[in-house]
XYZ file of C-alpha atoms in Angstrom:
643
model
C 16.197 -11.657 -4.390
C 19.549 -11.241 -2.652
C 20.744 -13.512 0.161
C 23.904 -15.321 1.383
C 25.493 -11.951 2.280
C 24.964 -12.798 5.954
C 26.350 -16.293 5.344
C 25.208 -19.365 3.433
C 21.440 -19.934 3.469
C 20.125 -23.430 2.710
C 16.497 -22.882 3.736
C 13.770 -20.477 2.610
C 15.537 -17.121 2.071
C 12.288 -15.288 2.851
C 12.662 -16.347 6.483
C 15.099 -13.775 7.832
C 17.216 -14.407 10.931
C 15.410 -13.468 14.132
C 16.816 -10.415 15.890
C 16.008 -8.131 18.783
C 12.490 -8.729 20.092
C 12.162 -11.588 17.621
C 14.583 -13.688 19.645
C 12.670 -15.547 22.342
C 9.563 -13.472 21.645
C 7.230 -13.990 24.663
C 3.995 -15.832 23.954
C 2.028 -13.627 26.337
C 1.412 -9.918 25.903
C 4.076 -7.965 27.798
C 3.074 -5.207 30.199
C 4.872 -2.591 28.101
C 5.143 -2.307 24.325
C 6.447 0.259 21.892
C 3.621 -0.124 19.377
C 0.255 -1.776 19.988
C -1.673 -2.444 16.772
C -5.408 -2.937 17.330
C -6.945 -5.044 14.580
C -5.418 -7.522 12.138
C -7.065 -6.204 8.973
C -5.192 -5.028 5.864
C -3.783 -1.883 7.490
C -2.880 -3.625 10.735
C -1.179 -6.615 9.145
C 0.799 -4.515 6.672
C 1.909 -2.387 9.616
C 2.963 -5.535 11.473
C 4.911 -6.780 8.449
C 6.676 -3.425 8.159
C 7.523 -3.168 11.861
C 8.904 -6.707 11.811
C 11.775 -5.150 9.854
C 12.541 -3.103 12.986
C 13.223 -5.931 15.441
C 14.393 -3.650 18.232
C 10.863 -2.250 18.450
C 8.486 -4.209 20.671
C 5.361 -4.512 18.536
C 2.221 -6.494 19.336
C -1.012 -6.935 17.375
C -4.267 -7.630 19.237
C -7.287 -9.062 17.416
C -10.621 -9.945 18.990
C -11.242 -12.803 16.545
C -10.153 -16.191 17.841
C -7.984 -16.818 14.772
C -7.219 -15.855 11.188
C -9.898 -14.362 8.966
C -11.689 -17.045 6.959
C -14.127 -15.079 4.789
C -12.853 -11.676 3.744
C -15.252 -8.963 2.677
C -12.864 -7.030 0.413
C -11.429 -8.597 -2.713
C -10.302 -5.928 -5.199
C -6.526 -5.508 -5.489
C -5.438 -2.425 -7.415
C -2.086 -2.193 -9.263
C -0.537 0.015 -6.560
C -1.290 -2.696 -4.006
C 0.410 -5.331 -6.164
C 3.412 -3.011 -6.322
C 3.318 -2.885 -2.529
C 3.142 -6.694 -2.366
C 6.306 -6.700 -4.506
C 8.077 -4.697 -1.808
C 6.964 -7.209 0.817
C 8.094 -10.152 -1.295
C 4.885 -11.957 -2.244
C 3.522 -10.296 -5.403
C 4.332 -13.200 -7.718
C 2.652 -15.761 -5.472
C -0.566 -13.840 -4.942
C -0.808 -12.992 -8.653
C -0.621 -16.712 -9.413
C -3.705 -17.504 -7.315
C -5.740 -14.358 -8.033
C -8.223 -13.545 -10.781
C -6.590 -11.104 -13.198
C -9.014 -8.500 -14.571
C -8.267 -8.168 -18.283
C -11.531 -6.584 -19.428
C -14.588 -4.848 -18.081
C -17.727 -5.267 -20.159
C -20.783 -3.065 -19.973
C -24.392 -4.176 -20.432
C -27.565 -2.156 -20.886
C -31.162 -2.490 -22.057
C -31.804 -3.967 -25.493
C -33.220 -1.041 -27.524
C -35.698 -3.395 -29.205
C -36.729 -5.129 -25.981
C -35.761 -3.073 -22.914
C -36.645 -5.863 -20.460
C -33.622 -7.749 -21.821
C -29.981 -6.768 -21.450
C -27.369 -6.691 -24.211
C -23.631 -6.060 -24.175
C -22.939 -2.424 -25.106
C -19.167 -2.215 -24.695
C -15.987 -4.225 -24.162
C -13.261 -2.253 -22.424
C -9.703 -3.323 -21.708
C -9.003 -2.937 -18.015
C -6.956 0.123 -17.165
C -4.175 -1.953 -15.624
C -3.123 -3.044 -19.110
C -2.091 0.485 -19.996
C -1.124 2.099 -16.714
C 1.907 0.070 -15.628
C 3.435 -3.346 -15.188
C 1.212 -4.485 -12.325
C -2.160 -6.209 -12.822
C -5.608 -5.484 -11.394
C -6.566 -8.517 -9.309
C -9.403 -10.105 -7.393
C -8.462 -12.256 -4.404
C -9.955 -12.922 -1.001
C -8.919 -10.450 1.677
C -8.191 -13.417 3.934
C -5.384 -14.481 1.609
C -3.920 -10.975 1.578
C -3.844 -11.069 5.369
C -2.221 -14.508 5.262
C 0.631 -13.191 3.134
C 1.219 -10.162 5.354
C 1.059 -12.414 8.416
C 3.723 -14.600 6.831
C 5.911 -11.555 6.142
C 5.479 -10.366 9.738
C 6.269 -13.796 11.194
C 9.262 -14.349 8.897
C 10.734 -10.903 9.512
C 13.444 -10.372 12.137
C 10.811 -9.215 14.647
C 8.818 -12.481 14.381
C 5.501 -10.658 14.892
C 2.328 -12.768 15.168
C -1.124 -11.513 16.195
C -2.446 -12.083 19.697
C -5.874 -13.493 18.821
C -8.870 -13.468 21.134
C -7.933 -10.129 22.727
C -10.466 -7.299 22.643
C -9.675 -3.597 22.927
C -11.943 -1.905 25.482
C -10.433 1.555 25.927
C -7.372 3.723 26.395
C -6.112 6.793 28.192
C -3.284 8.992 26.921
C -1.265 10.415 29.820
C 0.810 13.553 29.524
C 3.973 12.016 30.920
C 5.833 8.734 30.956
C 7.889 6.696 28.523
C 4.810 4.592 27.713
C 2.056 7.204 28.050
C -0.808 5.271 26.447
C -2.659 3.089 28.942
C -4.589 0.462 26.970
C -7.365 -1.665 28.474
C -7.876 -5.129 27.018
C -10.087 -8.163 27.598
C -9.497 -11.786 26.614
C -12.552 -13.026 24.690
C -11.350 -16.479 23.624
C -9.162 -19.243 24.974
C -8.405 -20.291 28.557
C -8.175 -16.688 29.799
C -11.585 -15.670 28.432
C -13.114 -12.909 30.522
C -9.806 -11.755 32.035
C -9.053 -8.038 31.787
C -5.650 -6.411 31.785
C -3.790 -3.210 31.019
C -0.853 -2.683 28.658
C 1.275 0.461 28.520
C 2.290 1.577 25.027
C 4.334 4.327 23.461
C 2.042 4.371 20.426
C -1.254 2.768 19.428
C -2.421 2.190 15.841
C -6.143 1.576 15.533
C -7.146 -0.521 12.546
C -10.256 -1.945 14.167
C -12.834 -1.237 11.491
C -15.747 1.078 10.817
C -17.069 0.738 14.373
C -13.644 1.524 15.779
C -13.410 1.655 19.551
C -9.991 3.250 19.223
C -11.596 6.116 17.299
C -14.214 6.504 20.005
C -11.561 6.392 22.738
C -9.711 9.411 21.357
C -12.892 11.370 20.668
C -12.685 11.368 16.891
C -15.871 11.423 14.818
C -16.848 9.856 11.503
C -18.185 12.730 9.392
C -20.575 11.997 6.539
C -23.830 10.221 5.866
C -25.528 7.250 4.263
C -26.683 7.699 0.672
C -30.102 6.070 1.285
C -29.389 3.376 -1.269
C -28.956 -0.331 -0.544
C -27.023 -3.084 -2.260
C -26.950 -6.811 -1.717
C -23.619 -8.535 -2.171
C -22.974 -12.261 -2.490
C -20.082 -14.583 -3.292
C -21.643 -17.447 -5.219
C -20.944 -20.473 -7.354
C -23.577 -20.909 -10.052
C -24.561 -22.463 -13.335
C -25.632 -19.808 -15.819
C -26.182 -18.967 -19.470
C -24.902 -15.408 -18.958
C -21.985 -15.296 -21.438
C -19.743 -12.891 -19.485
C -19.825 -14.765 -16.182
C -15.994 -14.811 -16.026
C -15.539 -11.169 -17.046
C -15.990 -8.137 -14.820
C -19.218 -6.409 -15.850
C -21.299 -3.352 -15.054
C -24.924 -4.167 -15.853
C -27.336 -1.263 -16.105
C -30.855 -2.617 -16.673
C -34.430 -1.413 -16.451
C -34.837 -3.578 -13.342
C -31.741 -2.256 -11.599
C -27.968 -2.555 -11.618
C -25.337 -5.206 -10.973
C -21.595 -4.964 -10.593
C -20.328 -8.433 -11.410
C -16.799 -9.493 -10.414
C -15.280 -12.934 -11.055
C -13.271 -14.261 -8.143
C -10.133 -16.341 -7.868
C -10.294 -20.071 -8.442
C -12.213 -20.185 -11.720
C -15.741 -20.717 -10.343
C -16.605 -18.206 -7.630
C -18.020 -14.769 -8.480
C -19.113 -11.747 -6.493
C -22.252 -9.844 -7.392
C -23.310 -6.432 -6.110
C -27.077 -6.247 -6.676
C -28.945 -2.947 -6.625
C -31.772 -3.130 -4.051
C -32.903 0.426 -4.740
C -33.514 3.535 -2.613
C -33.990 3.193 1.136
C -36.882 5.012 2.818
C -36.060 7.609 5.453
C -37.936 5.606 8.097
C -36.417 2.237 7.130
C -34.169 2.208 10.221
C -31.768 -0.226 8.500
C -34.453 -2.912 8.065
C -33.243 -3.327 4.485
C -30.191 -5.078 5.919
C -32.469 -7.993 6.819
C -33.246 -8.688 3.146
C -33.055 -12.506 2.740
C -30.578 -14.046 0.337
C -33.394 -15.582 -1.735
C -34.726 -12.093 -2.429
C -31.269 -10.904 -3.487
C -30.884 -13.841 -5.883
C -34.344 -13.187 -7.321
C -33.441 -9.534 -7.898
C -30.233 -10.574 -9.650
C -32.183 -12.817 -12.022
C -34.659 -10.019 -12.722
C -31.812 -7.671 -13.706
C -30.015 -10.325 -15.801
C -33.077 -11.168 -17.934
C -33.120 -12.965 -20.377
C -30.211 -14.751 -18.690
C -30.466 -16.591 -15.388
C -28.237 -17.884 -12.629
C -28.819 -21.104 -10.721
C -27.024 -20.603 -7.423
C -25.281 -23.728 -6.165
C -23.621 -22.255 -3.094
C -23.508 -18.923 -1.277
C -20.087 -18.593 0.315
C -20.869 -15.198 1.842
C -23.527 -12.523 1.564
C -24.488 -9.213 3.103
C -26.637 -6.134 2.602
C -25.250 -2.658 3.064
C -26.321 0.929 2.662
C -23.863 3.141 0.829
C -22.128 5.488 3.238
C -19.323 7.996 2.736
C -17.565 9.097 5.903
C -14.137 10.434 6.852
C -12.875 10.920 10.392
C -12.109 14.487 11.394
C -8.440 13.658 12.054
C -6.335 10.504 11.847
C -4.502 10.927 15.149
C -5.212 12.016 18.709
C -3.589 15.463 18.673
C -6.125 18.138 19.683
C -6.676 21.089 17.398
C -4.131 23.827 18.070
C -1.732 21.483 19.874
C 1.739 20.603 18.616
C 2.303 17.605 20.876
C 3.450 14.271 19.501
C 0.671 12.002 18.202
C 0.318 8.866 20.317
C -2.717 7.190 18.746
C -3.330 6.748 15.029
C -6.321 5.577 13.000
C -6.059 3.485 9.842
C -8.369 1.927 7.272
C -12.109 1.724 7.934
C -11.517 3.252 11.348
C -11.055 6.592 9.596
C -12.680 6.267 6.143
C -15.679 4.241 4.944
C -17.381 4.132 1.560
C -19.026 1.729 -0.854
C -17.246 -1.451 -1.897
C -17.943 -1.108 -5.608
C -14.876 0.940 -6.543
C -12.577 -1.675 -5.025
C -10.723 0.860 -2.906
C -11.213 0.097 0.788
C -8.575 -2.572 1.341
C -6.156 -0.818 -1.011
C -6.273 2.601 0.619
C -6.160 0.956 4.055
C -2.927 -0.832 3.183
C -1.369 2.446 2.088
C -2.346 3.917 5.470
C -0.325 1.169 7.132
C 2.606 1.573 4.727
C 2.698 5.322 5.337
C 2.627 4.933 9.117
C 4.926 1.921 9.479
C 8.246 3.360 8.363
C 7.568 6.584 10.253
C 7.020 4.743 13.539
C 10.077 2.623 12.789
C 12.238 5.665 12.077
C 11.163 7.506 15.217
C 11.406 4.536 17.592
C 14.881 3.576 16.326
C 16.123 7.132 16.776
C 16.602 7.853 13.086
C 13.995 10.632 12.895
C 12.410 13.168 15.252
C 8.921 12.645 16.675
C 7.675 15.485 14.464
C 7.745 13.000 11.580
C 4.643 11.324 13.027
C 2.513 14.425 12.445
C 2.886 13.859 8.703
C 0.763 10.690 8.867
C -2.582 12.417 9.386
C -1.502 15.370 7.250
C -0.797 13.070 4.285
C -3.426 10.374 4.588
C -6.528 12.416 5.471
C -6.590 14.281 2.112
C -6.166 10.952 0.299
C -9.166 9.561 2.161
C -11.259 12.592 1.210
C -10.292 12.160 -2.455
C -11.341 8.521 -2.171
C -14.731 9.487 -0.739
C -15.313 12.042 -3.495
C -14.408 9.509 -6.205
C -16.476 6.729 -4.677
C -19.501 8.971 -4.289
C -19.427 9.780 -8.012
C -18.872 6.135 -9.016
C -21.642 4.924 -6.693
C -24.074 7.462 -8.066
C -23.273 6.404 -11.622
C -23.710 2.730 -10.737
C -27.145 3.457 -9.224
C -28.501 5.422 -12.192
C -31.342 4.214 -14.332
C -30.567 3.652 -18.033
C -32.542 6.705 -19.163
C -30.475 8.950 -16.868
C -27.309 8.421 -18.897
C -26.530 10.784 -21.752
C -25.166 7.858 -23.769
C -24.733 4.102 -23.296
C -20.969 4.692 -23.185
C -21.010 7.168 -20.301
C -20.260 4.624 -17.572
C -17.515 2.939 -19.629
C -15.964 6.306 -20.456
C -15.847 7.268 -16.771
C -14.212 3.925 -15.900
C -11.401 4.500 -18.413
C -11.025 8.257 -17.912
C -10.535 8.040 -14.138
C -8.247 4.985 -14.140
C -5.274 6.699 -12.471
C -7.219 7.176 -9.250
C -8.624 3.682 -8.635
C -5.321 2.114 -9.699
C -3.728 3.854 -6.714
C -1.267 5.885 -8.766
C -2.800 9.356 -8.457
C -1.849 10.023 -4.821
C 0.511 12.996 -4.609
C 1.794 14.217 -1.270
C 2.364 17.947 -0.863
C 5.634 19.572 0.271
C 6.587 18.799 3.866
C 9.614 17.721 5.881
C 9.665 14.471 3.848
C 8.556 15.795 0.454
C 10.597 18.496 -1.250
C 9.555 21.399 -3.421
C 9.432 20.787 -7.171
C 12.122 23.359 -7.960
C 14.059 20.971 -10.213
C 11.200 18.757 -11.351
C 12.079 19.303 -15.008
C 15.232 17.214 -14.495
C 13.079 14.135 -13.890
C 9.623 14.924 -15.238
C 8.640 11.256 -15.157
C 9.233 11.024 -11.407
C 6.874 13.685 -10.011
C 7.748 14.690 -6.466
C 5.131 13.413 -4.048
C 3.960 10.655 -6.391
C 4.890 6.980 -6.166
C 8.187 6.065 -7.874
C 7.086 4.779 -11.284
C 9.513 2.014 -12.123
C 11.008 1.410 -15.558
C 13.181 -1.259 -17.094
C 16.963 -1.066 -16.849
C 19.780 -3.565 -17.390
C 21.690 -4.893 -14.401
C 25.334 -4.410 -15.320
C 26.697 -7.392 -13.387
C 24.750 -9.987 -15.390
C 22.987 -8.246 -18.291
C 19.481 -9.054 -17.074
C 16.664 -6.658 -17.877
C 14.914 -5.792 -14.611
C 12.577 -3.149 -13.238
C 14.574 -0.630 -11.231
C 11.873 -0.102 -8.619
C 11.256 -3.809 -8.057
C 14.589 -4.184 -6.292
C 13.373 -2.030 -3.420
C 12.032 -3.901 -0.404
C 9.864 -2.691 2.459
C 12.850 -2.629 4.783
C 12.618 0.961 6.031
C 15.517 2.247 3.937
C 15.553 5.368 1.800
C 16.417 4.905 -1.874
C 18.671 7.355 -3.688
C 18.871 6.838 -7.443
C 21.740 8.612 -9.202
C 21.057 8.897 -12.927
C 24.438 9.558 -14.475
C 25.458 12.288 -16.851
C 26.813 11.335 -20.273
C 30.367 10.446 -19.213
C 31.263 6.766 -19.098
C 32.182 4.970 -15.893
C 35.730 5.890 -14.922
C 35.646 9.284 -16.632
C 35.514 12.571 -14.738
C 31.851 13.472 -14.379
C 29.176 15.110 -12.268
C 28.250 11.621 -11.064
C 31.815 10.921 -9.893
C 31.916 14.170 -7.936
C 28.554 13.475 -6.343
C 29.542 9.922 -5.403
C 32.789 11.162 -3.875
C 30.843 13.673 -1.789
C 28.367 11.031 -0.633
C 31.270 8.804 0.328
C 33.656 11.234 2.012
C 31.969 14.520 2.963
C 31.167 14.967 6.665
C 27.770 16.479 5.797
C 26.670 13.706 3.443
C 23.638 11.651 4.512
C 25.772 8.526 4.867
C 28.292 10.241 7.135
C 25.700 11.960 9.318
C 22.951 9.373 9.633
C 24.432 5.888 9.189
C 25.754 4.290 12.396
C 29.460 3.560 12.362
C 28.958 -0.133 13.078
C 26.288 -0.579 10.388
C 26.657 -1.440 6.734
C 27.175 1.593 4.540
C 23.761 0.977 2.917
C 21.873 0.252 6.140
C 19.948 3.530 5.968
C 20.414 4.677 2.355
C 20.263 2.260 -0.562
C 22.143 4.162 -3.275
C 22.040 2.974 -6.888
C 23.376 4.318 -10.177
C 21.950 4.129 -13.696
C 24.269 4.906 -16.626
C 23.211 6.194 -20.022
C 25.498 3.717 -21.785
C 24.481 0.138 -22.593
C 25.388 -2.406 -19.944
C 28.309 -3.867 -21.929
C 29.850 -0.399 -22.114
C 29.902 -0.020 -18.308
C 33.034 -1.425 -16.659
C 31.944 -2.461 -13.169
C 35.432 -1.983 -11.712
C 35.461 1.648 -12.883
C 32.159 2.528 -11.202
C 32.617 4.760 -8.110
C 33.152 2.654 -4.958
C 29.939 4.069 -3.446
C 27.956 1.806 -5.763
C 30.101 -1.276 -5.022
C 29.851 -1.532 -1.225
C 31.008 -4.519 0.754
C 28.403 -5.431 3.332
C 27.427 -8.057 5.868
C 29.683 -9.937 8.289
C 31.657 -11.418 5.381
C 32.224 -8.066 3.694
C 30.846 -9.266 0.345
C 30.626 -6.932 -2.638
C 27.071 -6.006 -3.599
C 26.900 -6.338 -7.389
C 23.297 -5.158 -7.746
C 23.533 -1.384 -7.363
C 24.846 -0.615 -10.854
C 22.496 -0.421 -13.853
C 22.450 0.816 -17.435
C 19.786 2.112 -19.773
C 17.970 -0.654 -21.597
C 18.292 -1.485 -25.288
C 14.498 -1.459 -25.573
C 13.019 1.026 -23.127
C 15.548 3.730 -22.302
C 14.702 4.908 -18.785
C 16.195 8.335 -19.523
C 13.665 8.817 -22.321
C 10.769 6.965 -20.675
C 10.987 9.054 -17.480
C 12.244 12.276 -19.119
C 15.511 12.325 -17.183
C 18.125 14.992 -17.689
C 21.117 13.834 -19.715
C 23.214 16.096 -17.489
C 22.456 13.854 -14.530
C 19.875 13.924 -11.767
C 19.447 12.531 -8.255
C 16.033 11.129 -7.279
C 15.292 10.508 -3.595
C 12.587 7.960 -2.747
C 10.972 7.427 0.652
C 10.752 4.016 2.325
C 7.088 3.807 1.217
C 8.100 4.249 -2.453
C 7.068 7.899 -2.905
C 9.416 10.377 -4.574
C 10.716 12.759 -1.933
C 13.033 14.994 -3.951
C 14.635 15.647 -7.332
C 17.964 17.472 -7.401
C 20.861 18.100 -9.783
C 24.000 16.252 -8.639
C 25.827 19.535 -8.080
C 23.428 20.630 -5.328
C 24.866 18.481 -2.569
C 24.051 21.084 0.077
C 20.374 20.896 -0.838
C 20.455 17.108 -0.421
C 22.230 17.460 2.914
C 19.714 20.055 4.092
C 16.758 17.895 3.081
C 17.903 14.933 5.166
C 18.915 17.220 8.017
C 15.226 18.085 8.327
C 14.160 14.439 8.307
C 16.765 12.563 10.307
C 18.718 12.739 13.561
C 22.517 12.617 13.292
C 24.042 9.494 14.782
C 25.791 10.118 18.113
C 29.477 10.948 18.220
C 31.989 9.527 17.510
C 30.023 7.742 14.784
C 28.901 11.111 13.457
C 32.506 11.761 12.567
C 32.459 8.968 10.026
C 35.575 9.842 8.085
C 36.995 8.463 4.898
C 35.253 6.145 2.498
C 32.775 3.612 3.832
C 33.790 0.008 3.457
C 33.538 -0.627 -0.284
C 35.166 -2.826 -2.865
C 37.840 -0.198 -3.382
C 38.639 0.559 0.239
C 38.610 -2.750 2.065
């Protein structure tokens, strides 16, 4: 964590100075806003935390609940989500309170006595082998608490407006705030009062029964699978030996997905209630908790659970639905999207794959920096069309995966080809549930893979897969990607050619171009009165060991002086590690390569350092040049060598 560059900080460095709308933020909803977020779920609160980094944007979050969520329905946190928490500054804290999934055990019928279950397999959880981030279980309410803290502590000081219900909206063709939003107070002293707010953009994260979705005429496409599951969070006494290990139990009497929860005592159980009749008309949802517990004991035989407390329970029918589009733009129209859908408002599925909250958060992450870039004048409005274009295919992939997993979980033991089939599927498909398989296709913000061979370990369109490097200034081994924060900046990683710092090299030439050329991204898109790294966070990684890199000989681009005190930033220069060499681990060209990473941590481009025009052209399609005279940013930016 870096701080003090704005001046000495004696308090919590996670509380950033208020700025823009965060200064004297009005307690009441204003009549006009830039972004109105409907719903304070995972997508909505991540979006709020992201937009708090853009304090000049007037953002408000309305939530019909009277206060914070107490009992969250979702609880599975995939490794990609933990990586996202790292960018928002709370990964370490939530890991400390969560349940860490180390193994998943599988149980099936005892061949000698099929009414009993026996353990058939112990499987290490995929997170152990797929990256540095764990697979966690923690209450959704706590996830929302952490994002709420990030939103409130950000410069924008965003806090939800609780007790406010969305009732409808109209998108007008003209006006600076063309979305007319109708609201009703449903809690507090103003209960029953109705009012209208004008917004530039609306983000609907208001759940599976989304009124925002209905208001823009979008439809959930899909169907229920005619299969019901009971789910309960319980504390128990039991003789079941794997009570604190995640388990898939496939018995003659039915199936259970068993998931230990945070805190050491609580567990969640998904209990198979069997097929649902065509004429059931959702009556299965009225199944009493005693019946669900009895079914669990039947499946667990010869083991039993004695339930001491039910913290939460529900019954649901498996459904797989995706909305026809994730924004309000009519088919065939090229107008700017004004209303967006996120999370359960645009994709619903079973809970057993642990995907809902995770994919929803990535919806918010994808949308947040795009809204921020457009509303601050950095990027054209056309950027917003990429939200639906990128996230809708991801949602469809999720539905397809969840349908297969749900069908496997509902099978009877005799329907499996082998007792290992379910365990094999769990391990074989690990990239998808972990959140690391998403790959965005070429667009204005994702380049073509013409030079992919220069950085084979950083596939274009995939999330930037961090690796260990050594920070030159202090010799500490750190993860390169963990330094990036969800602050709306682009990351440009320059992996040096073989020459040492201070020697003539392709890296030196590239750095000089970035620093001085009128068509470089820094010159064209960084405001004259801003820090040189305000828009582009540029870092270098040398092939030499850290003690062979002389910091003073590194190009000035990587030693900028920033903040009101003009302090040198020492944390942009890295070297390959003595253990894991990032050049080998990520198959990086020893001739040098430039890797561009989006604000949401996805690789946008891979280019050789010599192709500066290609880098300039890429950003010319993404960003708006700063107004003159700032666009004529001449000479080196303020760095350690030029100030």
